[in-house]
PDB file of C-alpha atoms and ligand atoms in Angstrom:
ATOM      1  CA  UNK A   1       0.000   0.000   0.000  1.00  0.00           C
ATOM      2  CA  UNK A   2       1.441   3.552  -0.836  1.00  0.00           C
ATOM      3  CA  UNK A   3      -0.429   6.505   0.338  1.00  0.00           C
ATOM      4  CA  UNK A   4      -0.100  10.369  -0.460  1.00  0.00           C
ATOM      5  CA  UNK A   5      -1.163  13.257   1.140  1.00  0.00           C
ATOM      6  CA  UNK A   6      -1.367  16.824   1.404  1.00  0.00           C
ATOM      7  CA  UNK A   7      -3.449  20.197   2.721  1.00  0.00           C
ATOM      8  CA  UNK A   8      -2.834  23.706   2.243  1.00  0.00           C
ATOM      9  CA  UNK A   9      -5.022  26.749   3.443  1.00  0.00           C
ATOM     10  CA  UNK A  10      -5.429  28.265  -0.064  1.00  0.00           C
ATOM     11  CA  UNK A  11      -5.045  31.606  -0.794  1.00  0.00           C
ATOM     12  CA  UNK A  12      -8.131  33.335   0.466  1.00  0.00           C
ATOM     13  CA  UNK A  13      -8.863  31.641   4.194  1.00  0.00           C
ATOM     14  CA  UNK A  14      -6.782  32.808   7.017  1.00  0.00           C
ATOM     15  CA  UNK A  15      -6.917  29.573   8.642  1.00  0.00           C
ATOM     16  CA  UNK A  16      -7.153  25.246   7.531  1.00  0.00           C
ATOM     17  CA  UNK A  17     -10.391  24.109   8.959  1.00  0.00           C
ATOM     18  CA  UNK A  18      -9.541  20.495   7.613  1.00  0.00           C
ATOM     19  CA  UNK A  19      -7.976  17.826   8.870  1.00  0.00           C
ATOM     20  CA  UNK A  20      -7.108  14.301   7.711  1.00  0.00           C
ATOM     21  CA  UNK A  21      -5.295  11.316   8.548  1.00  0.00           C
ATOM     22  CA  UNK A  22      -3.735   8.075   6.753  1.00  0.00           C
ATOM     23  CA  UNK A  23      -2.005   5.711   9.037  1.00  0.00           C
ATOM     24  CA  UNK A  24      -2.302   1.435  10.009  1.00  0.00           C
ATOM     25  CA  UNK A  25      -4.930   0.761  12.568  1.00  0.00           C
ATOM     26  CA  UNK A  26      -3.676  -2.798  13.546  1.00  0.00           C
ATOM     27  CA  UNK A  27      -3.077  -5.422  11.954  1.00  0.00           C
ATOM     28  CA  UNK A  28      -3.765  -5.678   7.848  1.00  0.00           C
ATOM     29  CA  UNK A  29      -6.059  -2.033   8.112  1.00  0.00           C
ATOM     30  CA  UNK A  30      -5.760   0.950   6.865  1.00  0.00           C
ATOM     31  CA  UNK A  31      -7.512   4.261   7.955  1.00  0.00           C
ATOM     32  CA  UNK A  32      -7.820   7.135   5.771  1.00  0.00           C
ATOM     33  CA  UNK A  33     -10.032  10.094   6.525  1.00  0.00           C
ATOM     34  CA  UNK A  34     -11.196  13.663   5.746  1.00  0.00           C
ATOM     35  CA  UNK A  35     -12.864  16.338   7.398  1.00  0.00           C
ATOM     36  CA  UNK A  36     -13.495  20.217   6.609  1.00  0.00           C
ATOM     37  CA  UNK A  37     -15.015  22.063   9.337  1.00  0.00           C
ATOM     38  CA  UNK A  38     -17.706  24.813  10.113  1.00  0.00           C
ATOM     39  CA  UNK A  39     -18.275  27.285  12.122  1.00  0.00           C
ATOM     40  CA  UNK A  40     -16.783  30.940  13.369  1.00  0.00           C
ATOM     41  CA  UNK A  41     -13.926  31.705  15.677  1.00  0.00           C
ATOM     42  CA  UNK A  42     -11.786  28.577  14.898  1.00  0.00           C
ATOM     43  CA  UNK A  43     -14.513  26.355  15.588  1.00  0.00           C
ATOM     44  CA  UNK A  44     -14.321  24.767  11.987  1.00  0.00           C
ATOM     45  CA  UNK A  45     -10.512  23.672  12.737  1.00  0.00           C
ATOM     46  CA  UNK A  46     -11.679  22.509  16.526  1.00  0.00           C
ATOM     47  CA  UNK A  47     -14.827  20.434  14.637  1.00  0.00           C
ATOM     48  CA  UNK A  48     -12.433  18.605  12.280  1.00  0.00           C
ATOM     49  CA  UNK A  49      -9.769  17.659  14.195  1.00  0.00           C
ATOM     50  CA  UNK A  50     -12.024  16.281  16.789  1.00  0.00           C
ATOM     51  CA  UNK A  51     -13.805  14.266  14.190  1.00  0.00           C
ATOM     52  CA  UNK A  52     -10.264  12.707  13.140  1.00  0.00           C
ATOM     53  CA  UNK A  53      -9.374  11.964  16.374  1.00  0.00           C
ATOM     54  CA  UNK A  54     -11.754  10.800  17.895  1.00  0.00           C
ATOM     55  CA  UNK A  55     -11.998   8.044  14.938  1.00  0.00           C
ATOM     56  CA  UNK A  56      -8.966   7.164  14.891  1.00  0.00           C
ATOM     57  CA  UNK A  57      -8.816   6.376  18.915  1.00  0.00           C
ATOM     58  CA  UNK A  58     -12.312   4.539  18.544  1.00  0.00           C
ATOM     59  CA  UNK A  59     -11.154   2.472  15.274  1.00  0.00           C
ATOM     60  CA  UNK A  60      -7.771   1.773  17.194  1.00  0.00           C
ATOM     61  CA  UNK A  61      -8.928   0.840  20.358  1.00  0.00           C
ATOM     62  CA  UNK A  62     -11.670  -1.298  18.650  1.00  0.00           C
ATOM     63  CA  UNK A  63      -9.278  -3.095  16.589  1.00  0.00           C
ATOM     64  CA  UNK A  64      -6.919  -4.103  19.541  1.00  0.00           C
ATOM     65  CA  UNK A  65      -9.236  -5.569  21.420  1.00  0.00           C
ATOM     66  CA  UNK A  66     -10.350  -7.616  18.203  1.00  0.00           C
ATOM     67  CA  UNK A  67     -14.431  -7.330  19.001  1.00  0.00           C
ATOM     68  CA  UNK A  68     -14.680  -6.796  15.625  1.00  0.00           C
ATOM     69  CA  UNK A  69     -14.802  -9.901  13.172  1.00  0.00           C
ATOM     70  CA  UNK A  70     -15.151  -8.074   9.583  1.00  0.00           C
ATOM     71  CA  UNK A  71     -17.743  -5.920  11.200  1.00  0.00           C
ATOM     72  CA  UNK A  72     -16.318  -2.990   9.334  1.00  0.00           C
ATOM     73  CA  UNK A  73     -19.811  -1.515   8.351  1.00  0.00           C
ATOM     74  CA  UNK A  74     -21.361  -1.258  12.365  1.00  0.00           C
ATOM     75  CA  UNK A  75     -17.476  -0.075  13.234  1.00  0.00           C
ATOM     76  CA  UNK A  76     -17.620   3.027  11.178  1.00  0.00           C
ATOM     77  CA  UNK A  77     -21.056   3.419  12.168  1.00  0.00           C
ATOM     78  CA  UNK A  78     -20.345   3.282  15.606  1.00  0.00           C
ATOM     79  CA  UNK A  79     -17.395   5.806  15.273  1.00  0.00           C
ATOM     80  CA  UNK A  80     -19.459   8.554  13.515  1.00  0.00           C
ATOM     81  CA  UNK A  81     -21.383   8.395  16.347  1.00  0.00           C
ATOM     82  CA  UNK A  82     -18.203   8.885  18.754  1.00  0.00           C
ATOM     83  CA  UNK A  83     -17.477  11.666  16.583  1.00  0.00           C
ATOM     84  CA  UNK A  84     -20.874  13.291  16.749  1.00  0.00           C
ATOM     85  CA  UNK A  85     -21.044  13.290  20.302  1.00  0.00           C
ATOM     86  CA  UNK A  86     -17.776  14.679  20.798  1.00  0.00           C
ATOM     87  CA  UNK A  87     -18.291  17.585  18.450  1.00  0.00           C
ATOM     88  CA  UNK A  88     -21.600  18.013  20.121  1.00  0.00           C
ATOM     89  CA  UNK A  89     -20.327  18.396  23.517  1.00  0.00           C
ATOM     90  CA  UNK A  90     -17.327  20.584  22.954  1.00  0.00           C
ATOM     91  CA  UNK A  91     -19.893  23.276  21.577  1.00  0.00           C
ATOM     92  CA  UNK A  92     -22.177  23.150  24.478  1.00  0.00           C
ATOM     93  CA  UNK A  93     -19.138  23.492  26.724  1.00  0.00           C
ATOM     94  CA  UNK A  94     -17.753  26.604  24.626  1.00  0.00           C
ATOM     95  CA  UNK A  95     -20.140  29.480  23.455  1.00  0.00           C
ATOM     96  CA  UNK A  96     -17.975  30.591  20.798  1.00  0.00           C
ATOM     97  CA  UNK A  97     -18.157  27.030  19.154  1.00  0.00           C
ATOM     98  CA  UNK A  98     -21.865  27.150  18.788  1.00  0.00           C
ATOM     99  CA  UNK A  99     -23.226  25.504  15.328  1.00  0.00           C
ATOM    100  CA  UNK A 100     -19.669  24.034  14.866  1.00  0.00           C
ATOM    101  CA  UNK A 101     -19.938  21.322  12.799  1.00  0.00           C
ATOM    102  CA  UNK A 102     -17.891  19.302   9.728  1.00  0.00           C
ATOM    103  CA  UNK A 103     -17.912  17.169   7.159  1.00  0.00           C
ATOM    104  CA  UNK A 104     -16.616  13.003   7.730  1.00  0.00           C
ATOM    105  CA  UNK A 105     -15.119  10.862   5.456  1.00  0.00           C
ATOM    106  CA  UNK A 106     -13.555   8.001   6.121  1.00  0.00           C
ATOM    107  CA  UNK A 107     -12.187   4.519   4.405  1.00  0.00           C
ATOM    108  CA  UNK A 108     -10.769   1.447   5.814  1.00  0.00           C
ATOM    109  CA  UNK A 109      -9.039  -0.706   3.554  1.00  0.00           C
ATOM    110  CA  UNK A 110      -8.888  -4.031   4.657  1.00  0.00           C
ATOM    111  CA  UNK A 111      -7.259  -6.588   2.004  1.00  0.00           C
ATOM    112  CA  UNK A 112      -9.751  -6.295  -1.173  1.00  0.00           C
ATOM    113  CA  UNK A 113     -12.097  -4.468   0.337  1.00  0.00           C
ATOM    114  CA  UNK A 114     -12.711  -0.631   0.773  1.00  0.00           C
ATOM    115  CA  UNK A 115     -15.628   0.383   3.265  1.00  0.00           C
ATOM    116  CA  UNK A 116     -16.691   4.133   3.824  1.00  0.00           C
ATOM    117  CA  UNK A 117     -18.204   6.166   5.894  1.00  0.00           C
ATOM    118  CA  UNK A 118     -19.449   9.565   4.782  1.00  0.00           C
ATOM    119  CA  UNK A 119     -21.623  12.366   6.123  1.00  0.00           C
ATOM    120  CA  UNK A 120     -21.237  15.890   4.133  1.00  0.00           C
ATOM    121  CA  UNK A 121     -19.723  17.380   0.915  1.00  0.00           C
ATOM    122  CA  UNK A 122     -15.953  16.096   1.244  1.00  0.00           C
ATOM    123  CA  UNK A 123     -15.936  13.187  -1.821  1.00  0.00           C
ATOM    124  CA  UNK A 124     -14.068   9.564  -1.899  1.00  0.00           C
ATOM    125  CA  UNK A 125     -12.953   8.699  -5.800  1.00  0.00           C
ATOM    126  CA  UNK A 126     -12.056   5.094  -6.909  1.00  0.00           C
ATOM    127  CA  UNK A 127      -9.587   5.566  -9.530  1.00  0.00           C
ATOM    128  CA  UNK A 128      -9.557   2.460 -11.557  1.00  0.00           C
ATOM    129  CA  UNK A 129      -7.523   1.882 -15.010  1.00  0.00           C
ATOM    130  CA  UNK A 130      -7.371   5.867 -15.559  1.00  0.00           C
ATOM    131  CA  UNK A 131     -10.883   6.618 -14.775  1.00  0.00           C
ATOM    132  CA  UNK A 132     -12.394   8.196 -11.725  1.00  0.00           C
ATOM    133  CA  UNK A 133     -15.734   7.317  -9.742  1.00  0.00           C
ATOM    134  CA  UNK A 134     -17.133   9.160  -7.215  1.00  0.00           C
ATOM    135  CA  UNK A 135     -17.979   6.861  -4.515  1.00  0.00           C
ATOM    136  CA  UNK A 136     -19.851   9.238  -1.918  1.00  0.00           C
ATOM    137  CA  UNK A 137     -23.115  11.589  -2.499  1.00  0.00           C
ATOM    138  CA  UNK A 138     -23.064  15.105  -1.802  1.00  0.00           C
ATOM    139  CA  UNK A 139     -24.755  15.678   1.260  1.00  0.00           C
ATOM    140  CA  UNK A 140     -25.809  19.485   0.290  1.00  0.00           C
ATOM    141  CA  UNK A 141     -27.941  21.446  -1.513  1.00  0.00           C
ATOM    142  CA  UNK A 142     -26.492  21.530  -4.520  1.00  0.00           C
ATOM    143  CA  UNK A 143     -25.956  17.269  -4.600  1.00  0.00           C
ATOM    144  CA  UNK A 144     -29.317  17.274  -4.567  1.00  0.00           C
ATOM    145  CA  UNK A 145     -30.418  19.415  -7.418  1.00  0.00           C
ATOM    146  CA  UNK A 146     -27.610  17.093  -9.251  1.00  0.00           C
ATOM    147  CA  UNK A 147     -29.462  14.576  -8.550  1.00  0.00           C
ATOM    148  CA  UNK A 148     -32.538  15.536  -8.987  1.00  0.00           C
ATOM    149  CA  UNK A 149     -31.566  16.378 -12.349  1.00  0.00           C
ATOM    150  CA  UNK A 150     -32.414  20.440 -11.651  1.00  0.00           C
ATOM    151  CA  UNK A 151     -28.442  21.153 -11.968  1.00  0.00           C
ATOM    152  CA  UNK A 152     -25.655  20.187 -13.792  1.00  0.00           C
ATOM    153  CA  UNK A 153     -22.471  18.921 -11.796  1.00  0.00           C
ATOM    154  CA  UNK A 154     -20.787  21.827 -13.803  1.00  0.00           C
ATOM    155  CA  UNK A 155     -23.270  24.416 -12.401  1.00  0.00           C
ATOM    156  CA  UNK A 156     -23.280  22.997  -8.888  1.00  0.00           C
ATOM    157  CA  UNK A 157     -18.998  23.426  -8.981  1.00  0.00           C
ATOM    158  CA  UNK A 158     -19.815  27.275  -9.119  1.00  0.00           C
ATOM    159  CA  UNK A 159     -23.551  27.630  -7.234  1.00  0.00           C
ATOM    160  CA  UNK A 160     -23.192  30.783  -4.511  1.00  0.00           C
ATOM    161  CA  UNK A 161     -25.269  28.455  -2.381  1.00  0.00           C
ATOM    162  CA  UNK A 162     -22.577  25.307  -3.103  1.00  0.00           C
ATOM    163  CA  UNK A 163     -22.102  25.629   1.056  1.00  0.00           C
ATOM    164  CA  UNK A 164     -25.348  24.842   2.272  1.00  0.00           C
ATOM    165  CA  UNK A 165     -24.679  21.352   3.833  1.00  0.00           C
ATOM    166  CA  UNK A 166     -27.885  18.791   4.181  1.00  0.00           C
ATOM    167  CA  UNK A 167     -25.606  16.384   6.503  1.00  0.00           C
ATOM    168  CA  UNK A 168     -23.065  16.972   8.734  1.00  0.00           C
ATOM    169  CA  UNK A 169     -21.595  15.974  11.907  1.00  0.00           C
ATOM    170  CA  UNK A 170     -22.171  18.482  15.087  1.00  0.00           C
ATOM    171  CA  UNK A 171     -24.857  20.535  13.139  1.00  0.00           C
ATOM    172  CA  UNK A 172     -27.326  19.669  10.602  1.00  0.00           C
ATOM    173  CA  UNK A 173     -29.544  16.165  11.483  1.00  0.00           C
ATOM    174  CA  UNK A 174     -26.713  13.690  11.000  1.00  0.00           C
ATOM    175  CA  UNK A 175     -26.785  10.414   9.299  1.00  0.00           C
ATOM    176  CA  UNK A 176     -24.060   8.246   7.660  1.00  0.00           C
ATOM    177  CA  UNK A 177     -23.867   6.991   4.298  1.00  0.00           C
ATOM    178  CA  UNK A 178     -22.049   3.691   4.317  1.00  0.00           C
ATOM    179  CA  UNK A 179     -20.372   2.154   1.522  1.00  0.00           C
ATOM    180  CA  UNK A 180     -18.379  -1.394   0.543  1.00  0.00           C
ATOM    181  CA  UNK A 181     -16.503  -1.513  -2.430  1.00  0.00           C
ATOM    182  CA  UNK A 182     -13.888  -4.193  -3.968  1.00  0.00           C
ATOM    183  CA  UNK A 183     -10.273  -2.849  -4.609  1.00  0.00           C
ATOM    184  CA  UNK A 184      -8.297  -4.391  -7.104  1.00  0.00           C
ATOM    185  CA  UNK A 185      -4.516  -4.758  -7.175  1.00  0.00           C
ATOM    186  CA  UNK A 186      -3.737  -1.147  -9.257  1.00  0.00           C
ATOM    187  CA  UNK A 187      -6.623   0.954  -7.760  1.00  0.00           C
ATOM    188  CA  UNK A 188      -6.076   4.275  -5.915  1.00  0.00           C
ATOM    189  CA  UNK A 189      -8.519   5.536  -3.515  1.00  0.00           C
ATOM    190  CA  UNK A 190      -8.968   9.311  -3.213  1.00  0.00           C
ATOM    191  CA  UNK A 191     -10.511  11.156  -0.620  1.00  0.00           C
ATOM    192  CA  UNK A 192     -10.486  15.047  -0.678  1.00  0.00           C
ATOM    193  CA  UNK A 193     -12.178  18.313   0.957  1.00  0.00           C
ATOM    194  CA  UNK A 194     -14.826  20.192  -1.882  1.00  0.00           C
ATOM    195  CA  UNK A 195     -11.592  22.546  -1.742  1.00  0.00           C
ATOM    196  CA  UNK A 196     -10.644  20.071  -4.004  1.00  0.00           C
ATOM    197  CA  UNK A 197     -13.906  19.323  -5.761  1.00  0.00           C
ATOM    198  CA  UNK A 198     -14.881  22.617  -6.701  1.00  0.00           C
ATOM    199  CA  UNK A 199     -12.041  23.321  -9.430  1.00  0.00           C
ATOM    200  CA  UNK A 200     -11.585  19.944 -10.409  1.00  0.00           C
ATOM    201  CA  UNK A 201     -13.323  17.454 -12.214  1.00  0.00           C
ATOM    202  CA  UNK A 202     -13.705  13.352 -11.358  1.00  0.00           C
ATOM    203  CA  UNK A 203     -11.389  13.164 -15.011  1.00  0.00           C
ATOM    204  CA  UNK A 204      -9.145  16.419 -14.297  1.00  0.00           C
ATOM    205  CA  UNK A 205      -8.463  14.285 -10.712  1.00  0.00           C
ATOM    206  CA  UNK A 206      -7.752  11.486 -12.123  1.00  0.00           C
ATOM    207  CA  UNK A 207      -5.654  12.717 -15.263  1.00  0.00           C
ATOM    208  CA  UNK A 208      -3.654  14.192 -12.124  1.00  0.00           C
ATOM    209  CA  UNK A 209      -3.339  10.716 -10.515  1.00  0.00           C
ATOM    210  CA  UNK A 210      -2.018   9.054 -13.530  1.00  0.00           C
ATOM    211  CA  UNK A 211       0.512  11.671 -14.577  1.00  0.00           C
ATOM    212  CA  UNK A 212       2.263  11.511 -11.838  1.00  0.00           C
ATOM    213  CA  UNK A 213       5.261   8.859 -11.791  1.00  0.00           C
ATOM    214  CA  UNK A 214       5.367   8.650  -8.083  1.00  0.00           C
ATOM    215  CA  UNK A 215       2.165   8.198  -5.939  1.00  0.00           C
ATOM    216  CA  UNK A 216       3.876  10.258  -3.326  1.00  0.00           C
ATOM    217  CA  UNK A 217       3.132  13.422  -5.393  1.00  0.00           C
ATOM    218  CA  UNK A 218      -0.412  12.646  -6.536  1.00  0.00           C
ATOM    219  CA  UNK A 219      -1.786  14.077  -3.264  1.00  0.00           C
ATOM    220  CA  UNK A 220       0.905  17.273  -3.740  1.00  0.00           C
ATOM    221  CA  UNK A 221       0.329  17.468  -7.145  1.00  0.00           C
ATOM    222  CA  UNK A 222      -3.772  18.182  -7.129  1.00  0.00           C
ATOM    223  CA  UNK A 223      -3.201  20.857  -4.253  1.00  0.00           C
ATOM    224  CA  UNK A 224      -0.828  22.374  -6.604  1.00  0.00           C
ATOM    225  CA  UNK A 225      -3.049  22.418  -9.306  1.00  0.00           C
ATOM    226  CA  UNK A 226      -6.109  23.703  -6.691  1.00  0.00           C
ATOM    227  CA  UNK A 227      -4.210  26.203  -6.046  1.00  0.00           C
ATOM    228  CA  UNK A 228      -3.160  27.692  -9.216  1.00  0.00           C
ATOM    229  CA  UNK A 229      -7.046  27.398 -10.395  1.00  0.00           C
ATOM    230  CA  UNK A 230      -7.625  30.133  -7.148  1.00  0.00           C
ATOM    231  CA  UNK A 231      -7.285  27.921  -4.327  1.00  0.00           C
ATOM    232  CA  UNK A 232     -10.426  30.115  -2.818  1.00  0.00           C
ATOM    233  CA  UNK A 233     -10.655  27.056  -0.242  1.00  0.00           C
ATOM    234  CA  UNK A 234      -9.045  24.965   2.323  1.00  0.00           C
ATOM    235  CA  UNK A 235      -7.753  22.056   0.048  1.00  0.00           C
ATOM    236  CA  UNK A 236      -6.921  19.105   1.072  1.00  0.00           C
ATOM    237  CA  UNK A 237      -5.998  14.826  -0.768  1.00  0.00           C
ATOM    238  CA  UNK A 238      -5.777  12.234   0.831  1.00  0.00           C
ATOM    239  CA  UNK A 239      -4.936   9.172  -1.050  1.00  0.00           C
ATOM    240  CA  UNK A 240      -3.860   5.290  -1.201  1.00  0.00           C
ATOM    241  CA  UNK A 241      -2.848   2.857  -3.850  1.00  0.00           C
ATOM    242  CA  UNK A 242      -3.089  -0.941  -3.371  1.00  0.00           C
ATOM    243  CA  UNK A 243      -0.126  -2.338  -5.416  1.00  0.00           C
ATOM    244  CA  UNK A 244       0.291  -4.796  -7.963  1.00  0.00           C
ATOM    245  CA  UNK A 245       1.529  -8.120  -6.280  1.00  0.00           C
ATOM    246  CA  UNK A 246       5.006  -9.157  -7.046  1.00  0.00           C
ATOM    247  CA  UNK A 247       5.109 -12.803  -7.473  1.00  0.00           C
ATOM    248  CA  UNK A 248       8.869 -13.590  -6.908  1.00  0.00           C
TER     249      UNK A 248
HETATM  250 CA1   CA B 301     -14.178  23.423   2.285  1.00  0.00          CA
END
């Protein structure tokens, strides 16, 4: 497994209200996971960073004690709502952190398998033989005109009202969207803020991905590229690519 990743602060915000991680949570499992925060007076950056942590200490912990047979779906489940609950009580104990919320993404790759959890507008891409598929729905206003068919995914990129979350942890009624996909020797997994998603296609992304000769500068290379299109937003790529097996 080779991961990537990278987050910048653009060149409009004052301050990175994501945060991500990408590290082994015991044996034979990955965690990867994004967040971009709301919320004013630093909340956003407090609502993120919670969510991370507080994932990656309930995945851990889970892990080690091994209660968790290829449960991987009621795991993330159960950690969303650790995060929730977290977020939720660090804004009643702070007024200034009132309404903070964020957006949660998170995969665990475990041998062939990818599962996902998801609340919000942050995105997970499968990136498969050159071509890029969104994995996650946009939990926001716009993702569902998309889908409705009212708006294009074009016109939803640049909506004024592109913000306006329908999901998220902390804030707006929270659910999880949960996901299992296969992952084939050769596929990357991408998982990125709408920092990201905004000036970049599913095809520019993965155009990106393939270009680059290293996979350590995939995740360097699309901030790069975010930021010379404006970089108007926190950006920030998290990514992972399961590697062709050597047979010696
Ligand atoms: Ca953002």
């Amino acid at each position: 497994m080779k991961f990537s990743h990278s987050s910048d602060v653009g060149l409009v915000r004052n301050s990175n209200e994501d945060s991500y991680c990408a590290q082994s949570v015991g044996s034979g499992v990955h965690l990867m996971a994004v967040a971009d925060g709301m919320g004013g007076y630093a909340a956003g950056e407090v609502a993120s960073f919670l969510a991370i942590q507080s994932v990656v200490d309930f995945v851990s912990e889970a892990l080690s004690q091994g209660g968790h047979p290829g449960d991987y779906r009621f795991l993330l489940e159960q950690a969303f709502q650790r995060a929730n609950e977290a977020i939720r009580q660090a804004s009643r104990q702070s007024s200034g952190r009132d309404g903070m919320g964020t957006t949660l993404t998170v995969a665990l790759l475990v041998a062939d398998r990818v599962y996902l959890g998801h609340a919000g507008d942050s995105r997970a891409y499968l990136i498969r033989d050159g071509a890029a598929r969104t994995l996650t729905s946009d939990h926001s206003l716009v993702g569902e005109m998309v889908r409705n068919g009212e708006m294009t995914e074009a016109e939803a990129m640049s909506h004024p009202q592109r913000n306006i979350l329908t999901n998220a942890l902390g804030t707006v009624q929270t659910w999880i969207e949960l996901i299992e996909e296969e992952w084939q020797a050769g596929d990357a997994l991408l998982l990125c803020t709408d920092g990201l998603t905004n000036l970049m296609s599913g095809d520019e992304i993965s155009a990106v991905v393939s270009g680059e000769k290293t996979f350590d500068d995939v995740a360097p290379a699309l901030v790069a590229e975010a930021l010379r299109r404006g970089g108007h937003d926190n950006v920030t790529v998290v990514a992972a690519l399961r590697q062709q097996e050597v047979v010696a």
